[in-house]
mmCIF file of C-alpha atoms (C1' of nucleotides) in Angstrom:
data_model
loop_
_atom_site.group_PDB
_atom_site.id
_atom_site.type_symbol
_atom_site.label_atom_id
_atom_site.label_comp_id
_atom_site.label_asym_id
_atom_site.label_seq_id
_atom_site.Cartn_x
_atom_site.Cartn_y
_atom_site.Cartn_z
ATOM 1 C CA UNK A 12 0.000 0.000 0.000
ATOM 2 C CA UNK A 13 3.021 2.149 0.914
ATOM 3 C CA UNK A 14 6.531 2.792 0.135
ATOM 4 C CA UNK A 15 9.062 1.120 2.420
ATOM 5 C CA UNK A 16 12.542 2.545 3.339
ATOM 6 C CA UNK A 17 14.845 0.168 1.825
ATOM 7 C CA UNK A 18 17.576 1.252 4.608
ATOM 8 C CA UNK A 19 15.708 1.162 8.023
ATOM 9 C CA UNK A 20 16.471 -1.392 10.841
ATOM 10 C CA UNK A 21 13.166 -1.947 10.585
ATOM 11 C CA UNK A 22 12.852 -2.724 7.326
ATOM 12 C CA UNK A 23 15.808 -4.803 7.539
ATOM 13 C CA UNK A 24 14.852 -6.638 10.708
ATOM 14 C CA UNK A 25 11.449 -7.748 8.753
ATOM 15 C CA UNK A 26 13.870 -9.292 5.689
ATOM 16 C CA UNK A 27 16.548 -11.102 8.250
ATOM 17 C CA UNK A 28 13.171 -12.687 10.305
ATOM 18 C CA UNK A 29 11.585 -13.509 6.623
ATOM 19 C CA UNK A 30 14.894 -15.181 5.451
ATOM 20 C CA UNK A 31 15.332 -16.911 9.069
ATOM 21 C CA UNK A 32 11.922 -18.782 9.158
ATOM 22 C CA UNK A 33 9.045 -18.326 5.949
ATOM 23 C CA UNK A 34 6.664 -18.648 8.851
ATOM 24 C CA UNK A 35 7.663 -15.090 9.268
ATOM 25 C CA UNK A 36 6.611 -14.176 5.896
ATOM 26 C CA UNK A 37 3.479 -16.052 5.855
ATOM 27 C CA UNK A 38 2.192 -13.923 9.520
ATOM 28 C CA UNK A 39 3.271 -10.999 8.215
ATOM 29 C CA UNK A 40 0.306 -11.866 5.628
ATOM 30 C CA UNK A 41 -2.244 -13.290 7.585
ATOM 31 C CA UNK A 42 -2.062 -10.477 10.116
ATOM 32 C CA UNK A 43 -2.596 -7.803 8.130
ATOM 33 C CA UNK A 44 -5.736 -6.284 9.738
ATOM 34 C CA UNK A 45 -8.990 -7.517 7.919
ATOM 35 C CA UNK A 46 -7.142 -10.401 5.606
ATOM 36 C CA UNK A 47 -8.813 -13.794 7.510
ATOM 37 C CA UNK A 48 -12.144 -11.832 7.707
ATOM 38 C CA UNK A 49 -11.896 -11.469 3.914
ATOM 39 C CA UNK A 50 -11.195 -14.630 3.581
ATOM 40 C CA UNK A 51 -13.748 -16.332 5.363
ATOM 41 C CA UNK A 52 -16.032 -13.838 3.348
ATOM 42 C CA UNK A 53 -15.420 -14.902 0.483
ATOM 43 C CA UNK A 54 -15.270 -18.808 1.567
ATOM 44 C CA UNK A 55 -19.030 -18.453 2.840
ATOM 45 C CA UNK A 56 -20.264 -17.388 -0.178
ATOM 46 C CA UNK A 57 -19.604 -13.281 -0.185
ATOM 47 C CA UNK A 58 -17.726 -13.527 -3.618
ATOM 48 C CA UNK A 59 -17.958 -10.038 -4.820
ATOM 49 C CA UNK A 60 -16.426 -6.530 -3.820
ATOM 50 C CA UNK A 61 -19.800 -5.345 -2.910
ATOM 51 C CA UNK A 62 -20.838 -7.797 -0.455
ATOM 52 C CA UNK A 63 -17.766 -8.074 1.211
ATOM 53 C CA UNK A 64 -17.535 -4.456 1.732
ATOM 54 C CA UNK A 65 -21.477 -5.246 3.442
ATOM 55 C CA UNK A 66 -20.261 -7.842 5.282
ATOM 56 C CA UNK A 67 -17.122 -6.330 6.938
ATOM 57 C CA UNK A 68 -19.105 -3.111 7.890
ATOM 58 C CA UNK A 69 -15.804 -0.607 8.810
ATOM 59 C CA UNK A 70 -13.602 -2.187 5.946
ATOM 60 C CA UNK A 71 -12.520 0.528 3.683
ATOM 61 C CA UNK A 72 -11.844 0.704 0.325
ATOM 62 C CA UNK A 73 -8.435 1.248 0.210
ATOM 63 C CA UNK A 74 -7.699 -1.474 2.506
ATOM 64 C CA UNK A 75 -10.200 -4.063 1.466
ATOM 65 C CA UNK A 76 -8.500 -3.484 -2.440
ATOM 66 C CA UNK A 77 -4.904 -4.215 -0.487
ATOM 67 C CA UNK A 78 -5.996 -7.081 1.111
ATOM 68 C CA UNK A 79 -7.899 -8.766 -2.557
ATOM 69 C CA UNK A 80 -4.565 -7.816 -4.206
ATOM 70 C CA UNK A 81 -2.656 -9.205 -1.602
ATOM 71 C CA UNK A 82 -4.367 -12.484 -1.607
ATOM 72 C CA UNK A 83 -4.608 -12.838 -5.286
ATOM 73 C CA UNK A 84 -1.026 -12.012 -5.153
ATOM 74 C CA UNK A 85 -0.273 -14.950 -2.787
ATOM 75 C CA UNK A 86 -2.329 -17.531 -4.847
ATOM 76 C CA UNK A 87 -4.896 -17.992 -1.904
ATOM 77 C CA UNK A 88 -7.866 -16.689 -4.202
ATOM 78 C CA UNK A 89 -8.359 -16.251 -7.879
ATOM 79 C CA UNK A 90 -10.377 -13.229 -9.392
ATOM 80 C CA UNK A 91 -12.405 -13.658 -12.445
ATOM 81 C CA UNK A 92 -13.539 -10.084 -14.208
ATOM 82 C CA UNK A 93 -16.412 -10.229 -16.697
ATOM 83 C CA UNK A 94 -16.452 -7.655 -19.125
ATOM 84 C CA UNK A 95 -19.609 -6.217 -18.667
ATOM 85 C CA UNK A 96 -21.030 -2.918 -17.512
ATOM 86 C CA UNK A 97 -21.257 -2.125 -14.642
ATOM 87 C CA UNK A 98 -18.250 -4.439 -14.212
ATOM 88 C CA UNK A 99 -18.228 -8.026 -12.492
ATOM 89 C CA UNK A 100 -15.563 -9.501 -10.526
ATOM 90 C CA UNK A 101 -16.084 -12.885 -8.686
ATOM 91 C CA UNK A 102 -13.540 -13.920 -6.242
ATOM 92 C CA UNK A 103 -13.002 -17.289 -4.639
ATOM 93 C CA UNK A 104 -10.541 -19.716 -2.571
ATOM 94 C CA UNK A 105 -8.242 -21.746 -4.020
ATOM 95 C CA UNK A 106 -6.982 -25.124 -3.142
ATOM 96 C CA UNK A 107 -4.436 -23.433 -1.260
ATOM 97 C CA UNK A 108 -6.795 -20.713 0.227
ATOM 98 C CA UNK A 109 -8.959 -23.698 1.135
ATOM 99 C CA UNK A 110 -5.955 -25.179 3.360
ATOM 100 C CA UNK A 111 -4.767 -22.194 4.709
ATOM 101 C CA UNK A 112 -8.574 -21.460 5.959
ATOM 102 C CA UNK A 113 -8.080 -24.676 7.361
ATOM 103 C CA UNK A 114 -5.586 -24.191 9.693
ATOM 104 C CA UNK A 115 -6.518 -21.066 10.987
ATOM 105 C CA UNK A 116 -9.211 -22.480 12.076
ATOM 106 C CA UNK A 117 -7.725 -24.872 14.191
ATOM 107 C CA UNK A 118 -5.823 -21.451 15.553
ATOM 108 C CA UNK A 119 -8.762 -20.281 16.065
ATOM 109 C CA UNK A 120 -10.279 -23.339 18.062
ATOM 110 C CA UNK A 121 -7.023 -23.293 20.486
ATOM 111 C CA UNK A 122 -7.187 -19.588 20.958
ATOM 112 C CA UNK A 123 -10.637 -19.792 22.047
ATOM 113 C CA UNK A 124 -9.694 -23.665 24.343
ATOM 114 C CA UNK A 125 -6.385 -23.116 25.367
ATOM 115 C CA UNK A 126 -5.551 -19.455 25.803
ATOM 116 C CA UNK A 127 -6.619 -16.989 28.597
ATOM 117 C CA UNK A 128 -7.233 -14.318 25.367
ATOM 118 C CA UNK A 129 -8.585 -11.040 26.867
ATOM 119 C CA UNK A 130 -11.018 -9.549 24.615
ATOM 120 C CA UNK A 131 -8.694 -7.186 23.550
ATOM 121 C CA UNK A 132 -4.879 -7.656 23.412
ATOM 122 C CA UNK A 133 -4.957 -4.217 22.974
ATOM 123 C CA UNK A 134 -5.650 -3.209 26.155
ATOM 124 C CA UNK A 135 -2.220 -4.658 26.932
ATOM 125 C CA UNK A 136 0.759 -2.330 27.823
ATOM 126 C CA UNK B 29 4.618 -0.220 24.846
ATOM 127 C CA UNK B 30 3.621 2.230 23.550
ATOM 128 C CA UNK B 31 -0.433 3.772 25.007
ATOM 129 C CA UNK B 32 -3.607 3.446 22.364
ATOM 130 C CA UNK B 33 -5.932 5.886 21.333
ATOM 131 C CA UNK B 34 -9.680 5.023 22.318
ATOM 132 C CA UNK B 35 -11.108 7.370 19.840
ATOM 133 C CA UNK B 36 -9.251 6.283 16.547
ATOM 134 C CA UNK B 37 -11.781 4.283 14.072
ATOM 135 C CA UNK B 38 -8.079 2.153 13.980
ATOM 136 C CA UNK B 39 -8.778 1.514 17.589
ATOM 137 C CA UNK B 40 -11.931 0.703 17.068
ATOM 138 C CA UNK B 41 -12.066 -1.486 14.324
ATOM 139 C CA UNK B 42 -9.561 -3.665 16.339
ATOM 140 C CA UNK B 43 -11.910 -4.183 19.058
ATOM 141 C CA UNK B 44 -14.568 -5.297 16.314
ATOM 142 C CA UNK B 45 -11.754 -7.434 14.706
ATOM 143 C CA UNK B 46 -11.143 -9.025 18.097
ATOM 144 C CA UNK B 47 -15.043 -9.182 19.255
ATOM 145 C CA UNK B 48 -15.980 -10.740 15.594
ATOM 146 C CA UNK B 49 -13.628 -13.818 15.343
ATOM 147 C CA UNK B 50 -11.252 -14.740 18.313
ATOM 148 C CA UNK B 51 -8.780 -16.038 15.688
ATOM 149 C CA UNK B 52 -7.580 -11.851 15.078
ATOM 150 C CA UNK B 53 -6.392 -11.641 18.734
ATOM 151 C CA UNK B 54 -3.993 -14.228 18.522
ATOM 152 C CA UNK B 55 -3.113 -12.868 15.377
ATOM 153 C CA UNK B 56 -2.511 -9.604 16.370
ATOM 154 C CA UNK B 57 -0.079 -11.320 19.317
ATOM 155 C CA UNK B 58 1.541 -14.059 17.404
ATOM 156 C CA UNK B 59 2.439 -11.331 14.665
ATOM 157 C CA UNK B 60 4.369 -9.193 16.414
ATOM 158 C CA UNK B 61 7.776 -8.951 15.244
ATOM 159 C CA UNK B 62 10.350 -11.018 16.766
ATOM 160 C CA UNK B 63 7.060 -13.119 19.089
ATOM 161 C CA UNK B 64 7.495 -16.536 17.485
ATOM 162 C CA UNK B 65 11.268 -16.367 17.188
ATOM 163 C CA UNK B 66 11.402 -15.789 21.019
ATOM 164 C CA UNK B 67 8.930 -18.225 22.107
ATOM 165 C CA UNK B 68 11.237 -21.050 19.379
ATOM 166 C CA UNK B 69 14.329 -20.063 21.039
ATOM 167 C CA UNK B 70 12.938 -20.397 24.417
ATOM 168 C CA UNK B 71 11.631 -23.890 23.282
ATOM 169 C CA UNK B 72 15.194 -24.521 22.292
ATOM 170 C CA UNK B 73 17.107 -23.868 24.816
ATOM 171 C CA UNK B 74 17.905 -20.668 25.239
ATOM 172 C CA UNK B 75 15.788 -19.769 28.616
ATOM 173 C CA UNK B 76 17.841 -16.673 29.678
ATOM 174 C CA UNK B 77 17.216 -13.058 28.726
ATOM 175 C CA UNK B 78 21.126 -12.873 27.296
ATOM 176 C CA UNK B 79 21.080 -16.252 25.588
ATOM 177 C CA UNK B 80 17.794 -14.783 23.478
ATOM 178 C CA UNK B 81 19.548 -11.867 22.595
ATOM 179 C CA UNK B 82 22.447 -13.427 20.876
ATOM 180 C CA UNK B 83 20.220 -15.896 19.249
ATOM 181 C CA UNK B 84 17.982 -13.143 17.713
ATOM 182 C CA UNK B 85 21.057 -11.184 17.227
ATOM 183 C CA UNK B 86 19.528 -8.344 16.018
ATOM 184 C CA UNK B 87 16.579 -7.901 18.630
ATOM 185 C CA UNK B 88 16.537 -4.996 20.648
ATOM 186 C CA UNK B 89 15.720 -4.687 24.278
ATOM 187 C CA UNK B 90 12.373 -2.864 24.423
ATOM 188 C CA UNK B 91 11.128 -5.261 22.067
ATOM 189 C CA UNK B 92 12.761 -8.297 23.677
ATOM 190 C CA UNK B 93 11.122 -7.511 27.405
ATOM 191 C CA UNK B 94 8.435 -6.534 25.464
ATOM 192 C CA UNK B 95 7.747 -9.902 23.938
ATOM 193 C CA UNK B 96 8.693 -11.670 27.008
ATOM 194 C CA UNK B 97 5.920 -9.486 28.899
ATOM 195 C CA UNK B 98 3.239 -10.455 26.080
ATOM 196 C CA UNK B 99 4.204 -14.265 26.145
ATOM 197 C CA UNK B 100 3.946 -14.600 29.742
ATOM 198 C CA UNK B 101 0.574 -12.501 30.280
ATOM 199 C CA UNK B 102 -1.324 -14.392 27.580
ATOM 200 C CA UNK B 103 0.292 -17.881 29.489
ATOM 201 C CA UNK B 104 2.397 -19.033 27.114
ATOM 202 C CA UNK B 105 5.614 -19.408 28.860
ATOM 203 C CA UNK B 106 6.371 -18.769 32.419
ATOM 204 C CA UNK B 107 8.940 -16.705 34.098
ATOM 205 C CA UNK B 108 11.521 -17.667 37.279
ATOM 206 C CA UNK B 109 13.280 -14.910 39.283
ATOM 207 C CA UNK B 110 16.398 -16.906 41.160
ATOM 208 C CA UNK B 111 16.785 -13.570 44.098
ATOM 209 C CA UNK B 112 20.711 -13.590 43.287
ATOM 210 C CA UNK B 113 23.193 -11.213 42.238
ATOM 211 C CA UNK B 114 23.494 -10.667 39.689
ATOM 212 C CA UNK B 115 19.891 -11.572 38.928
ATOM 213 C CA UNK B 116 18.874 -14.907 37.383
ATOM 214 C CA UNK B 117 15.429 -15.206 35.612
ATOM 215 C CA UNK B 118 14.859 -18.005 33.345
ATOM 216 C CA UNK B 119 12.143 -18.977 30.816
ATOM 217 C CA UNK B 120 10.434 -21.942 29.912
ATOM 218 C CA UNK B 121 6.884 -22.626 27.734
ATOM 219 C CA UNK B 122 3.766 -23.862 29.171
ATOM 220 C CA UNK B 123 1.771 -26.481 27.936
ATOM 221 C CA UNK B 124 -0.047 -23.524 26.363
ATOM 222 C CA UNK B 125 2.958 -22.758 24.740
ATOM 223 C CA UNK B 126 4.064 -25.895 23.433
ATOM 224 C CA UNK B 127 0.466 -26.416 21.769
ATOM 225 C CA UNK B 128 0.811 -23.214 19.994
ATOM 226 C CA UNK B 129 4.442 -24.040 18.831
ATOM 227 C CA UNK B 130 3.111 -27.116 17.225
ATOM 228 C CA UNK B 131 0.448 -24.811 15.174
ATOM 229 C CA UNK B 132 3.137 -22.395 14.085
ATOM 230 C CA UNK B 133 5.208 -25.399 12.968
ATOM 231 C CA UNK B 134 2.339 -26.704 10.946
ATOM 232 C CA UNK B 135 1.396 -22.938 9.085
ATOM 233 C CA UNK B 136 5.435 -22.924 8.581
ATOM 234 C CA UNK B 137 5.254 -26.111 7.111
ATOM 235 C CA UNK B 138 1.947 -24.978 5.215
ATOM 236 C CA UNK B 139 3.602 -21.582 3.942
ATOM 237 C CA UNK B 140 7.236 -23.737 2.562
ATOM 238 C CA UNK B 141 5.053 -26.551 0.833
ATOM 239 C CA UNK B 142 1.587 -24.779 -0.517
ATOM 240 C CA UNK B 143 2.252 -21.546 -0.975
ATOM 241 C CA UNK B 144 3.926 -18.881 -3.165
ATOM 242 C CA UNK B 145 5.945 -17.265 -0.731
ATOM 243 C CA UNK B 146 8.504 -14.159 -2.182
ATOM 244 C CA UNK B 147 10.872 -14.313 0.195
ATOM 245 C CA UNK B 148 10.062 -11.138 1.015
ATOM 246 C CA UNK B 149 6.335 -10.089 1.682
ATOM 247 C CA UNK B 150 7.441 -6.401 2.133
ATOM 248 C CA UNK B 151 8.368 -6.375 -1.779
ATOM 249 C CA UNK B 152 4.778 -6.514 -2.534
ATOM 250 C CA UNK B 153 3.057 -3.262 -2.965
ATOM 251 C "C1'" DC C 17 -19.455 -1.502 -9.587
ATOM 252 C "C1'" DC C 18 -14.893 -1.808 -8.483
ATOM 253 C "C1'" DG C 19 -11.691 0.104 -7.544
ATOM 254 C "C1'" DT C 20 -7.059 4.053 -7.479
ATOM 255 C "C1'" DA C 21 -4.480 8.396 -5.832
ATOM 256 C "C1'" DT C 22 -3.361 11.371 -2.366
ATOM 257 C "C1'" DC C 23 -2.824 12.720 2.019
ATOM 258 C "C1'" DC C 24 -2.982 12.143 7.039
ATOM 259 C "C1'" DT C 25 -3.121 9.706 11.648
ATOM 260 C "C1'" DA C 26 -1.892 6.205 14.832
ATOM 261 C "C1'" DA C 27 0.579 2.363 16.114
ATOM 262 C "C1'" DA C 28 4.744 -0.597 16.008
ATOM 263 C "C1'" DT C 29 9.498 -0.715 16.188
ATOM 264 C "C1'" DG C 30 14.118 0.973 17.265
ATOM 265 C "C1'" DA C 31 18.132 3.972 19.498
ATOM 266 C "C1'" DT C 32 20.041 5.679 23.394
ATOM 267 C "C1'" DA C 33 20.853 6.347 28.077
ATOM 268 C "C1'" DC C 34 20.336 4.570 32.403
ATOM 269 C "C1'" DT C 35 19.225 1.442 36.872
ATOM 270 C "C1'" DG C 36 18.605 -2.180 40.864
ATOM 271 C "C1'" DC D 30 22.194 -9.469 34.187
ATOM 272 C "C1'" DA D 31 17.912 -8.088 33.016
ATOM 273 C "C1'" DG D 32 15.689 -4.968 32.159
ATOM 274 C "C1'" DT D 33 13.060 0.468 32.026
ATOM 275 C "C1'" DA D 34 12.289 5.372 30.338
ATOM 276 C "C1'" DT D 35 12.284 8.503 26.872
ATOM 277 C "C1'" DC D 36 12.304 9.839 22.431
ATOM 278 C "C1'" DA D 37 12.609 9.337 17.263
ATOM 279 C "C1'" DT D 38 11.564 6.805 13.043
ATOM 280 C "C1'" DT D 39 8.981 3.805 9.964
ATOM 281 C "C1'" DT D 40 5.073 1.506 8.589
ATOM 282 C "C1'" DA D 41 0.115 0.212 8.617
ATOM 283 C "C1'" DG D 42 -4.315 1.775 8.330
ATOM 284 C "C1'" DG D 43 -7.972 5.140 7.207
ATOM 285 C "C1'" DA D 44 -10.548 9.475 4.948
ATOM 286 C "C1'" DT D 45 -11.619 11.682 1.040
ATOM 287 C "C1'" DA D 46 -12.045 12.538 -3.680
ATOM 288 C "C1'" DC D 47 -12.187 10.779 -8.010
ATOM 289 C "C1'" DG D 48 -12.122 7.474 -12.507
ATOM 290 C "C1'" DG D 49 -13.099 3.673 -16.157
#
DNA sequence: CCGTATCCTAAATGATACTG
DNA sequence: CAGTATCATTTAGGATACGG
């Protein structure tokens, strides 16, 4: 969405952690505020800009379009456009998406058994 | 470590993030920068505060207590203070912990064998 | 309808100096 | 040794206006 610095610590930190485990890489992803719940959206049926936008009430555009790109980029859904007016564009998971949902919700399911999770880590100093 | 702002629609769409689906609170811990490496080297071996550090050699210390503050509130390892001098204080994972390292193993697993990964996420505009 | 461009705010991360 | 306090920097996220 932005430009990085190409000669910050920080940005440097994120490529040693990336190089030092892909897990790295692949959080850096799926953290990005709003990605899972797109996601899911578009798993359960919500397959087009529109009704995701409906779905994910405070989503805006900017970062809902990041997070489509994003995902498209990362082969975990495909986007078909039909060239019609007003345009049409379908998302939807791909085999890969379809695993990836998988496991996070197995994340979920131990956040919610085995964790003391707050309802709100960011209340947390 | 650093305060929030409670009026920010960024605040608030965090708190509906984290209300809606469990799954983005963990997120939102387990993505911190640096939070899995610490919690793997703990799991490894290195217990002590000084041992971390020159595993994750380029860490720095308000992010390294910082991390070791978030993984012991949300349970996931557990901190001893030996009253010596100079101080002692090891680390070691909970149960908790030890469940969740298994998860990340299987997403890291997930992101080197299904997925497109760049080697470098922070390329990607 | 499905976005992009620009600008701005807030949060995460890091540097430095210091302490029991 | 194992941190904390303060401050500065970088990045993520959001508001608004606009376009094919």
């Amino acid at each position: 969405m932005n430009k990085r610095k190409k000669t910050s610590t920080n940005y440097n930190n994120q490529v040693f952690l990336e190089n030092r485990c892909s897990l790295n890489e692949l959080l850096n992803l799926v953290s990005r505020r709003w990605i899972t719940d797109v996601l899911f959206c578009i798993e359960d049926g919500s397959i087009r800009y529109k009704n995701i936008k409906e779905d994910l009430e405070f989503i805006s555009d900017t970062v809902l379009a990041d997070r489509l790109r994003l995902l498209t980029r990362y082969g975990l859904i495909t986007k078909t456009s039909y060239k019609e007016t007003p345009p049409r564009v379908e998302y939807s998971l791909t085999e890969s998406g379809k695993k990836l949902s998988e496991l996070l919700d197995m994340l979920c399911k131990f956040g919610e058994n085995s964790m003391q999770l707050c309802s709100s880590s960011i209340t947390i100093k």
